[in-house]
Coordinates of C-alpha atoms and ligand atoms in Angstrom, one line a residue:
X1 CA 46.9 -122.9 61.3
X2 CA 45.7 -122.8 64.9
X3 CA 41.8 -122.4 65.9
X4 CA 41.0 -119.1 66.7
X5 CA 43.1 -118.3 63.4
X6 CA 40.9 -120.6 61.0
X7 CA 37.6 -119.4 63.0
X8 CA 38.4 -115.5 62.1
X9 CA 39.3 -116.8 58.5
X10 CA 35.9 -118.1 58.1
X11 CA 34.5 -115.1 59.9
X12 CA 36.0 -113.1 57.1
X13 CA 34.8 -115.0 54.2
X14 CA 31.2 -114.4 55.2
X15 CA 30.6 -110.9 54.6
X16 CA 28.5 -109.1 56.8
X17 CA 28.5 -105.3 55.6
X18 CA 26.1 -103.2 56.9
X19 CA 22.9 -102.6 54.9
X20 CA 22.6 -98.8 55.9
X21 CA 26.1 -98.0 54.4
X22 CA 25.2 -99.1 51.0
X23 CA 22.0 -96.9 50.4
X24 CA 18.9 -97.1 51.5
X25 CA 17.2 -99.7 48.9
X26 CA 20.1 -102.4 49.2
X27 CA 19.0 -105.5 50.7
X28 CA 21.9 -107.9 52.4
X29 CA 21.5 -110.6 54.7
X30 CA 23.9 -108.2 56.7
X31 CA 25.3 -110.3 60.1
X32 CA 22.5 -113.1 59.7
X33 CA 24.9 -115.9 57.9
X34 CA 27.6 -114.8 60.5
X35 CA 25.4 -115.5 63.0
X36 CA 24.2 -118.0 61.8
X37 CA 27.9 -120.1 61.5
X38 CA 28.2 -118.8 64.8
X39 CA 25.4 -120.7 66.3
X40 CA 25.9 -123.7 64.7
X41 CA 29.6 -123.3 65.9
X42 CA 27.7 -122.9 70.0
X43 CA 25.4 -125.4 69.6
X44 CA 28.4 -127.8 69.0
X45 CA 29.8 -126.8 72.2
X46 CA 26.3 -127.2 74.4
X47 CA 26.1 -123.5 74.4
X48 CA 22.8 -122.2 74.8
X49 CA 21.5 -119.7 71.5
X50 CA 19.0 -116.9 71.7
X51 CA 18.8 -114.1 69.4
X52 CA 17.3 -111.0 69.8
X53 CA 14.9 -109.2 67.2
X54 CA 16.7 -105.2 66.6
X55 CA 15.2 -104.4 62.9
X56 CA 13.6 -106.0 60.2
X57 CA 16.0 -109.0 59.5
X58 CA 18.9 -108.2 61.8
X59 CA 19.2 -110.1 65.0
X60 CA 21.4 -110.0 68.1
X61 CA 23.3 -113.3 68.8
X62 CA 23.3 -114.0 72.7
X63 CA 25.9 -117.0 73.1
X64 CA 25.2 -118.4 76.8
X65 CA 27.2 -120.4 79.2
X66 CA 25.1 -120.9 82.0
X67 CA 26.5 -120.9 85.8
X68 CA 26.1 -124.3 87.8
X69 CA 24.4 -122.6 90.7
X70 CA 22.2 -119.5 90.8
X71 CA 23.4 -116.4 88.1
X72 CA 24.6 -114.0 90.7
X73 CA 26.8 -112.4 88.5
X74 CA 27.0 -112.1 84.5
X75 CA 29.7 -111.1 81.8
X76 CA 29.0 -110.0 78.3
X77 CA 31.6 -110.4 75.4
X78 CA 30.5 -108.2 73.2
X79 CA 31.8 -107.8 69.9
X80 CA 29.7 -106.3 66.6
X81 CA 29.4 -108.6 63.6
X82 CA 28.8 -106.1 60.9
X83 CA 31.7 -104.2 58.6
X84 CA 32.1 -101.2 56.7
X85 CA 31.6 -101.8 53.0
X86 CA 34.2 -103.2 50.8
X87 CA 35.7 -105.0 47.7
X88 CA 34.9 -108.1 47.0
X89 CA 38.8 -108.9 47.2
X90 CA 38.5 -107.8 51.1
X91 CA 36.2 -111.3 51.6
X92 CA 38.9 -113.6 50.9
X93 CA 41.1 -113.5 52.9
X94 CA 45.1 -114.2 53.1
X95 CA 47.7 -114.7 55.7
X96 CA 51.3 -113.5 55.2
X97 CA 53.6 -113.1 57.3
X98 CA 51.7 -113.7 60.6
X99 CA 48.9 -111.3 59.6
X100 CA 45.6 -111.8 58.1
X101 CA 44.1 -109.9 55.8
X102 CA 40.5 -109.1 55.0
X103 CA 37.3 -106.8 55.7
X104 CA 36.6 -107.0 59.7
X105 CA 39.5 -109.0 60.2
X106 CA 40.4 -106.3 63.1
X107 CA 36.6 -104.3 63.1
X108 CA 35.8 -106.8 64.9
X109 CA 35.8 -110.6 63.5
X110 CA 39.5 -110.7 65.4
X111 CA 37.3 -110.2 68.5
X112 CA 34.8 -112.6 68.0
X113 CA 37.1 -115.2 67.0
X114 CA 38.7 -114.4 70.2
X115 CA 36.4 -113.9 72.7
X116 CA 34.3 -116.8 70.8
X117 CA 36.6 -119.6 70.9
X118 CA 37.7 -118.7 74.5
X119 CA 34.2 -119.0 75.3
X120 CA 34.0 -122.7 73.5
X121 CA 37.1 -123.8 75.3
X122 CA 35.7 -123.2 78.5
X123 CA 32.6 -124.6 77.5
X124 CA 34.4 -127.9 76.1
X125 CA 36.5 -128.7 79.3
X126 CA 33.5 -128.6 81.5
X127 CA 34.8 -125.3 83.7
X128 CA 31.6 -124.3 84.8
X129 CA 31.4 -121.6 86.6
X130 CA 29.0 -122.0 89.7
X131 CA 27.4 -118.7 89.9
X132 CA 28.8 -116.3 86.8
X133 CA 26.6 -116.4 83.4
X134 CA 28.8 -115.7 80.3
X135 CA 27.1 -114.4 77.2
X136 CA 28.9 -113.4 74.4
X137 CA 27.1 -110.9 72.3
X138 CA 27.0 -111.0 68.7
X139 CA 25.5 -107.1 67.9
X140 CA 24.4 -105.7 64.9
X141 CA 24.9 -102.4 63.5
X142 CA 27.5 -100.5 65.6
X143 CA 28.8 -99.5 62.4
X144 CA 25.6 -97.3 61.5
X145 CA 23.9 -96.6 64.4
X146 CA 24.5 -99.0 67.2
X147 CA 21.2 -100.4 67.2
X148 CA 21.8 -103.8 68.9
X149 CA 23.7 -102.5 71.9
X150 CA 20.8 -100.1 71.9
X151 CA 18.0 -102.6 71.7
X152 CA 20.3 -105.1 74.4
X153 CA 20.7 -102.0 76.6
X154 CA 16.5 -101.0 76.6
X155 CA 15.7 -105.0 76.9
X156 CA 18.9 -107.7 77.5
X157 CA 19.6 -109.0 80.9
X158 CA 22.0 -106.5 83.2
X159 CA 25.5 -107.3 84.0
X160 CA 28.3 -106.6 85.6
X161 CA 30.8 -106.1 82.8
X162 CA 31.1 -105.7 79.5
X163 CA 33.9 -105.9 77.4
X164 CA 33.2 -104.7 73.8
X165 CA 35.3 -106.3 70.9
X166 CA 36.9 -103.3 69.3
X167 CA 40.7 -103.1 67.9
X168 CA 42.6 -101.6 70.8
X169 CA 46.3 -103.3 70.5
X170 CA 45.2 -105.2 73.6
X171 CA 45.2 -102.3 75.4
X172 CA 42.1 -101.9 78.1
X173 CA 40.1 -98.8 77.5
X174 CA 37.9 -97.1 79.8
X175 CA 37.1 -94.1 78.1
X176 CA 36.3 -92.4 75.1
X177 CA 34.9 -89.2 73.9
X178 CA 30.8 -89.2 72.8
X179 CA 29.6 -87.3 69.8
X180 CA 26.7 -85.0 68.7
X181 CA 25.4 -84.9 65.2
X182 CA 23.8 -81.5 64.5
X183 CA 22.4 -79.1 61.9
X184 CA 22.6 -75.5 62.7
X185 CA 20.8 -73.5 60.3
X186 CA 20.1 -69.3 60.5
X187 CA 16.8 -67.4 58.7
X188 CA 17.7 -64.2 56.4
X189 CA 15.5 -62.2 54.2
X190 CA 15.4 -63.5 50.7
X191 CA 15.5 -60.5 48.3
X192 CA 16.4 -59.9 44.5
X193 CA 20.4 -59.6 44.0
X194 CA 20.3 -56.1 42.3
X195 CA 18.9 -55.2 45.7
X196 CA 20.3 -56.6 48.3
X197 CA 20.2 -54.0 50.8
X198 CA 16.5 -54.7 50.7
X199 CA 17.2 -58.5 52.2
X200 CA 19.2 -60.2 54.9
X201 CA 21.7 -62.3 53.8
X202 CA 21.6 -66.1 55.8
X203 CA 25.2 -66.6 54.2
X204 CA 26.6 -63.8 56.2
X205 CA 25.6 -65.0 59.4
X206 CA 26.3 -68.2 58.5
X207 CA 29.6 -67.4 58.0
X208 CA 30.1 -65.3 61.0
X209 CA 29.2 -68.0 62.9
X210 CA 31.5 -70.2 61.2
X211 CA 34.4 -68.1 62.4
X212 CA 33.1 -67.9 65.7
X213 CA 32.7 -71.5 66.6
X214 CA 36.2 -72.1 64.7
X215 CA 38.2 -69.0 66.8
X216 CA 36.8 -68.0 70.0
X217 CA 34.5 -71.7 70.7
X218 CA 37.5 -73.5 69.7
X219 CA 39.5 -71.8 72.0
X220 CA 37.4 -72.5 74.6
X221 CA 37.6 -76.3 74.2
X222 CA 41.2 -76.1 74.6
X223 CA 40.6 -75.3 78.2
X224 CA 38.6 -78.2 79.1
X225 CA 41.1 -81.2 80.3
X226 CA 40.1 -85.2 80.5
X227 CA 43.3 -87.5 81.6
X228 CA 42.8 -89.9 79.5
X229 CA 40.4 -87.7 76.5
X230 CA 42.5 -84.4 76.2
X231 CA 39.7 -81.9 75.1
X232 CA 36.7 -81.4 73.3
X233 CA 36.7 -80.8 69.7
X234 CA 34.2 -79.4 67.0
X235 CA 34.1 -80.1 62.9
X236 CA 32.0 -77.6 60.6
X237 CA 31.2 -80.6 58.2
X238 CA 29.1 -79.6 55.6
X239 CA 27.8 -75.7 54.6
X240 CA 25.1 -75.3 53.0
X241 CA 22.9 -71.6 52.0
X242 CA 21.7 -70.4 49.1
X243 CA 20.4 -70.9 45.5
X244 CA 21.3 -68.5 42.7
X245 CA 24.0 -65.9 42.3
X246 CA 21.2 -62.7 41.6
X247 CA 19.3 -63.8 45.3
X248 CA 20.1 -62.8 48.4
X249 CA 20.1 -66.1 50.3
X250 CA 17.1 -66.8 52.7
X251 CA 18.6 -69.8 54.9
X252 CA 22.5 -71.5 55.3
X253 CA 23.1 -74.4 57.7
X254 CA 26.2 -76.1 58.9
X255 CA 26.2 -79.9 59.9
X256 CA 28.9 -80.1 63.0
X257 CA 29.7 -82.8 64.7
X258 CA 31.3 -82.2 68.2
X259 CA 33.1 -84.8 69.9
X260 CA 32.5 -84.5 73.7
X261 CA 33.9 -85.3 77.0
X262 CA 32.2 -87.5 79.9
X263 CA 30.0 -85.3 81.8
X264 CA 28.7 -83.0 78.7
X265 CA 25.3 -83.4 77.7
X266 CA 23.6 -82.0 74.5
X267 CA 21.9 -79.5 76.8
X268 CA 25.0 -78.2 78.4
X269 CA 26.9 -78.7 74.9
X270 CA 24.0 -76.9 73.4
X271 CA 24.1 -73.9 75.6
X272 CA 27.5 -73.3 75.8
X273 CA 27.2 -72.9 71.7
X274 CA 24.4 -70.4 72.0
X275 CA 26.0 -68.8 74.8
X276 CA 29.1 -68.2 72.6
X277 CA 26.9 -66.5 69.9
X278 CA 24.4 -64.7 71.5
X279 CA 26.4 -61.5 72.1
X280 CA 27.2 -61.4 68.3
X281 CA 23.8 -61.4 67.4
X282 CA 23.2 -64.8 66.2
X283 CA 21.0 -67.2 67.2
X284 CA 20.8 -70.5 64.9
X285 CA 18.5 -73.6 65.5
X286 CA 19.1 -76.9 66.1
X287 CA 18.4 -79.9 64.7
X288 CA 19.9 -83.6 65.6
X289 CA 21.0 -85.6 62.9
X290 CA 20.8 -89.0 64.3
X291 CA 18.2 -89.0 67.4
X292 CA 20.5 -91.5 69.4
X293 CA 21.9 -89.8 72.4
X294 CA 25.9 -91.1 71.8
X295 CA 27.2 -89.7 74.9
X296 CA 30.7 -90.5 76.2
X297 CA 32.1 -93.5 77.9
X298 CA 33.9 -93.0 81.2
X299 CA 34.1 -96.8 83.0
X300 CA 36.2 -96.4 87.1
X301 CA 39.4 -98.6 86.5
X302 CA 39.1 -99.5 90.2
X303 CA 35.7 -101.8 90.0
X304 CA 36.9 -105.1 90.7
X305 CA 35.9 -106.7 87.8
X306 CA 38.1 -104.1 85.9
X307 CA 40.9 -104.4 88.0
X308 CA 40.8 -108.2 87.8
X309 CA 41.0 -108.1 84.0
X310 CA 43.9 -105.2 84.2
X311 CA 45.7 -108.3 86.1
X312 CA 45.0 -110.6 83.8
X313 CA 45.5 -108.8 80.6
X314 CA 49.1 -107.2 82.6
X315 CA 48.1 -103.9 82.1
X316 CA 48.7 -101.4 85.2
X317 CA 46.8 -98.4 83.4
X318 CA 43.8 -98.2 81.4
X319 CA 43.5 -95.4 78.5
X320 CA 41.0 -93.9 76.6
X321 CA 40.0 -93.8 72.7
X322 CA 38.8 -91.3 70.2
X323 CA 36.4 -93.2 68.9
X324 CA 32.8 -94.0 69.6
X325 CA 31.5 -97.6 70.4
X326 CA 29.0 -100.6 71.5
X327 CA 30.3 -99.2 74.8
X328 CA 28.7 -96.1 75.5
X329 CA 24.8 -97.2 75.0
X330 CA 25.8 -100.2 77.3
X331 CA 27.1 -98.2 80.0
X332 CA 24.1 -95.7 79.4
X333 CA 22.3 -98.9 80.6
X334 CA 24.1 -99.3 83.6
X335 CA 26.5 -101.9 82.6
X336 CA 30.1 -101.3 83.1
X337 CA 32.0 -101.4 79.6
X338 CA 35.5 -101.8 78.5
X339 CA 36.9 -102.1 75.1
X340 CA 39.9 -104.2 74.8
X341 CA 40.8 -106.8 71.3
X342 CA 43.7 -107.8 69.3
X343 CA 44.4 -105.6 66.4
X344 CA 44.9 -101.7 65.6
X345 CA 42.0 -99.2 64.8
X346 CA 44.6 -97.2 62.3
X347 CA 43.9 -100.7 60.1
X348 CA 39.7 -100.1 60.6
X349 CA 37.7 -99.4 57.7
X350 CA 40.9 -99.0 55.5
X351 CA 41.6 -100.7 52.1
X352 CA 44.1 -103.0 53.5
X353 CA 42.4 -104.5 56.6
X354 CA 44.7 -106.7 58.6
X355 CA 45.0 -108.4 62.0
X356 CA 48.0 -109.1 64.1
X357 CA 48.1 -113.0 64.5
X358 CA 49.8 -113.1 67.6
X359 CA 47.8 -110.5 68.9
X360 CA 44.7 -112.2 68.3
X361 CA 45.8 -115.4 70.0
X362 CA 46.9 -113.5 72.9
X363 CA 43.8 -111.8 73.3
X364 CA 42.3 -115.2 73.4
X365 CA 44.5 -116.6 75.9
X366 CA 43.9 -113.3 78.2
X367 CA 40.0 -113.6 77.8
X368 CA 40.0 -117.2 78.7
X369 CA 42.2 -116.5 81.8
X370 CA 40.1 -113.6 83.1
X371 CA 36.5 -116.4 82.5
X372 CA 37.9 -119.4 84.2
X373 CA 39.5 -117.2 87.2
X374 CA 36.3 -114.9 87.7
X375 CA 35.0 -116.7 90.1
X376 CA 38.7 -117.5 92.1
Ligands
LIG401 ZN1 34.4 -99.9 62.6

């Protein structure tokens, strides 16, 4: 068994499952012992540990190798250390038939193991570079709300790229949809069932705009064309109204979530819904179910540092995701993000998590290549 594939194998034995996915009064160490190997694993290597404070017990890992010379330019590998819940099965993990299985072992240990052990091997054969900082960034929480890309993008050190450790097939992607969480809810006129001509029914209107936002909104999306995103698209999640069969129903809401394109904002988003509904005669509020902006990511293939990784990784064209990552409160900071790592996202989050082997060592050899020529 080669390095980077025994380092991932440890990475899955430790789990790291995030806290917030298994109720609100379960305590877990969540991506502390992770980190924890992981430093011990730097410190071996002369790298230089920090860790950053995000919420109560749950740290960011900032892995640095430092430049010779003045840092003039910096590079963040930045994978997330926390999974999805699983079996306890899903923590040991197997290899057969050049793939290893396990919770994380593509969302995203494959990527730390990568980007990691790329990072030591540089470090071991003395490469410095004379004026580029490396970090690699251990974050927490990307699978709840991304708060330690949040936390690095209000507080860490700028740089000049990111890449973000997420499944892509070793594809480079530059773009991907955002996504707003809301609650839509509409005010009747409770009144007894017997008489419901003496009420308003919130059901009705509910379910009016239901059909709206589903026909004619819908529609509308369909018009609105990203190269590498297609269009916009809107889920009615969850309805809720009502209480009893004998009374006319006093409020309904809907929980949506619409997936956006770069360039809409939740007040554009927001008014375009209203704007939609307003000649019908509805009017619902709005309330935000999460509170993080999670807007889209849309990176320009042609900055340098891109287009030097492209050549690296022998891509020609960079594509975009469905998905929403570590990437987009990055770039909200200013920091131009990529996602690219060994592994598929159809294998994320399922029962049967596995990683391509080869994949993973080529995404290892790619990320090496693009940190010792970055300076070249
Ligand atoms: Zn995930």
């Amino acid at each position: 068994m080669n390095a980077v594939t025994r380092l991932l194998r440890d990475l899955v034995a430790i789990p790291s499952v995030n806290p917030r996915l298994l109720g609100p009064d379960v305590e877990t160490p969540a991506e502390e012992p992770v980190a924890e190997y992981l430093s011990v694993l730097a410190k071996k290597h002369g790298l230089d540990v920090s860790r950053q404070a995000v919420l109560p017990g749950r740290r960011n890992l900032l892995v640095r190798l430092k430049p010779s010379g003045k840092v003039k330019k910096r590079i963040l590998l930045a994978p997330h250390m926390d999974v999805v819940p699983a079996d306890d099965s899903q923590f040991k993990p197997s290899i057969s038939n050049g793939r290893l299985y396990g919770r994380g072992a593509c969302d995203t240990k494959g990527c730390i193991a990568a980007y990691f052990h790329a990072l030591c091997q540089i470090a071991k054969y003395k490469q410095r570079l004379q004026h580029t900082e490396i970090i690699f960034l251990g974050l927490i929480d990307e699978e709840h709300l991304q708060s330690g890309s949040r936390a690095y993008a209000r507080n860490g050190p700028k740089a000049d790229l990111a890449i973000v450790g997420e499944p892509t097939r070793l594809q480079i992607i530059t773009a991907h949809k955002g996504d707003f969480w809301w609650q839509l809810k509409v005010v009747g006129k409770a009144a007894h069932g017997a008489t419901p001509h003496l009420g308003k029914s919130a059901v009705h209107q509910m379910a009016r705009t239901v059909e709206i936002l589903l026909t004619e909104y819908n529609d509308s999306l369909k018009e609105k064309q990203h190269p590498l995103l297609g269009s916009p698209t809107i889920n009615i999640g969850v309805i809720q109204g009502g209480t009893q069969p004998n009374i006319v129903p006093d409020t309904c809401s809907i929980d949506i979530d619409r997936r956006t394109l770069p360039g809409e904002t939740e007040n554009t988003v927001r008014k375009e819904i209203l704007d939609v509904l307003k000649p019908h005669g509805l009017k619902p509020d709005f309330l935000d179910l999460r509170g993080v902006p999670c807007d889209a990511l849309e990176t320009n293939p042609a900055l340098p540092l891109v287009q030097r990784f492209m050549k690296v990784a022998r891509r020609r064209r960079t594509l975009g995701a469905d998905f929403f990552t570590d990437a987009s409160p990055l770039a909200s900071a200013g920091i131009p993000a990529i996602l690219y790592g060994p592994g598929d996202i159809a294998q994320a989050h399922t029962s049967e998590e596995w990683i391509d082997l080869t994949q993973l060592e080529q995404a290892t050899e790619v990320v090496k290549r693009f940190l010792q020529e970055v300076e070249s």
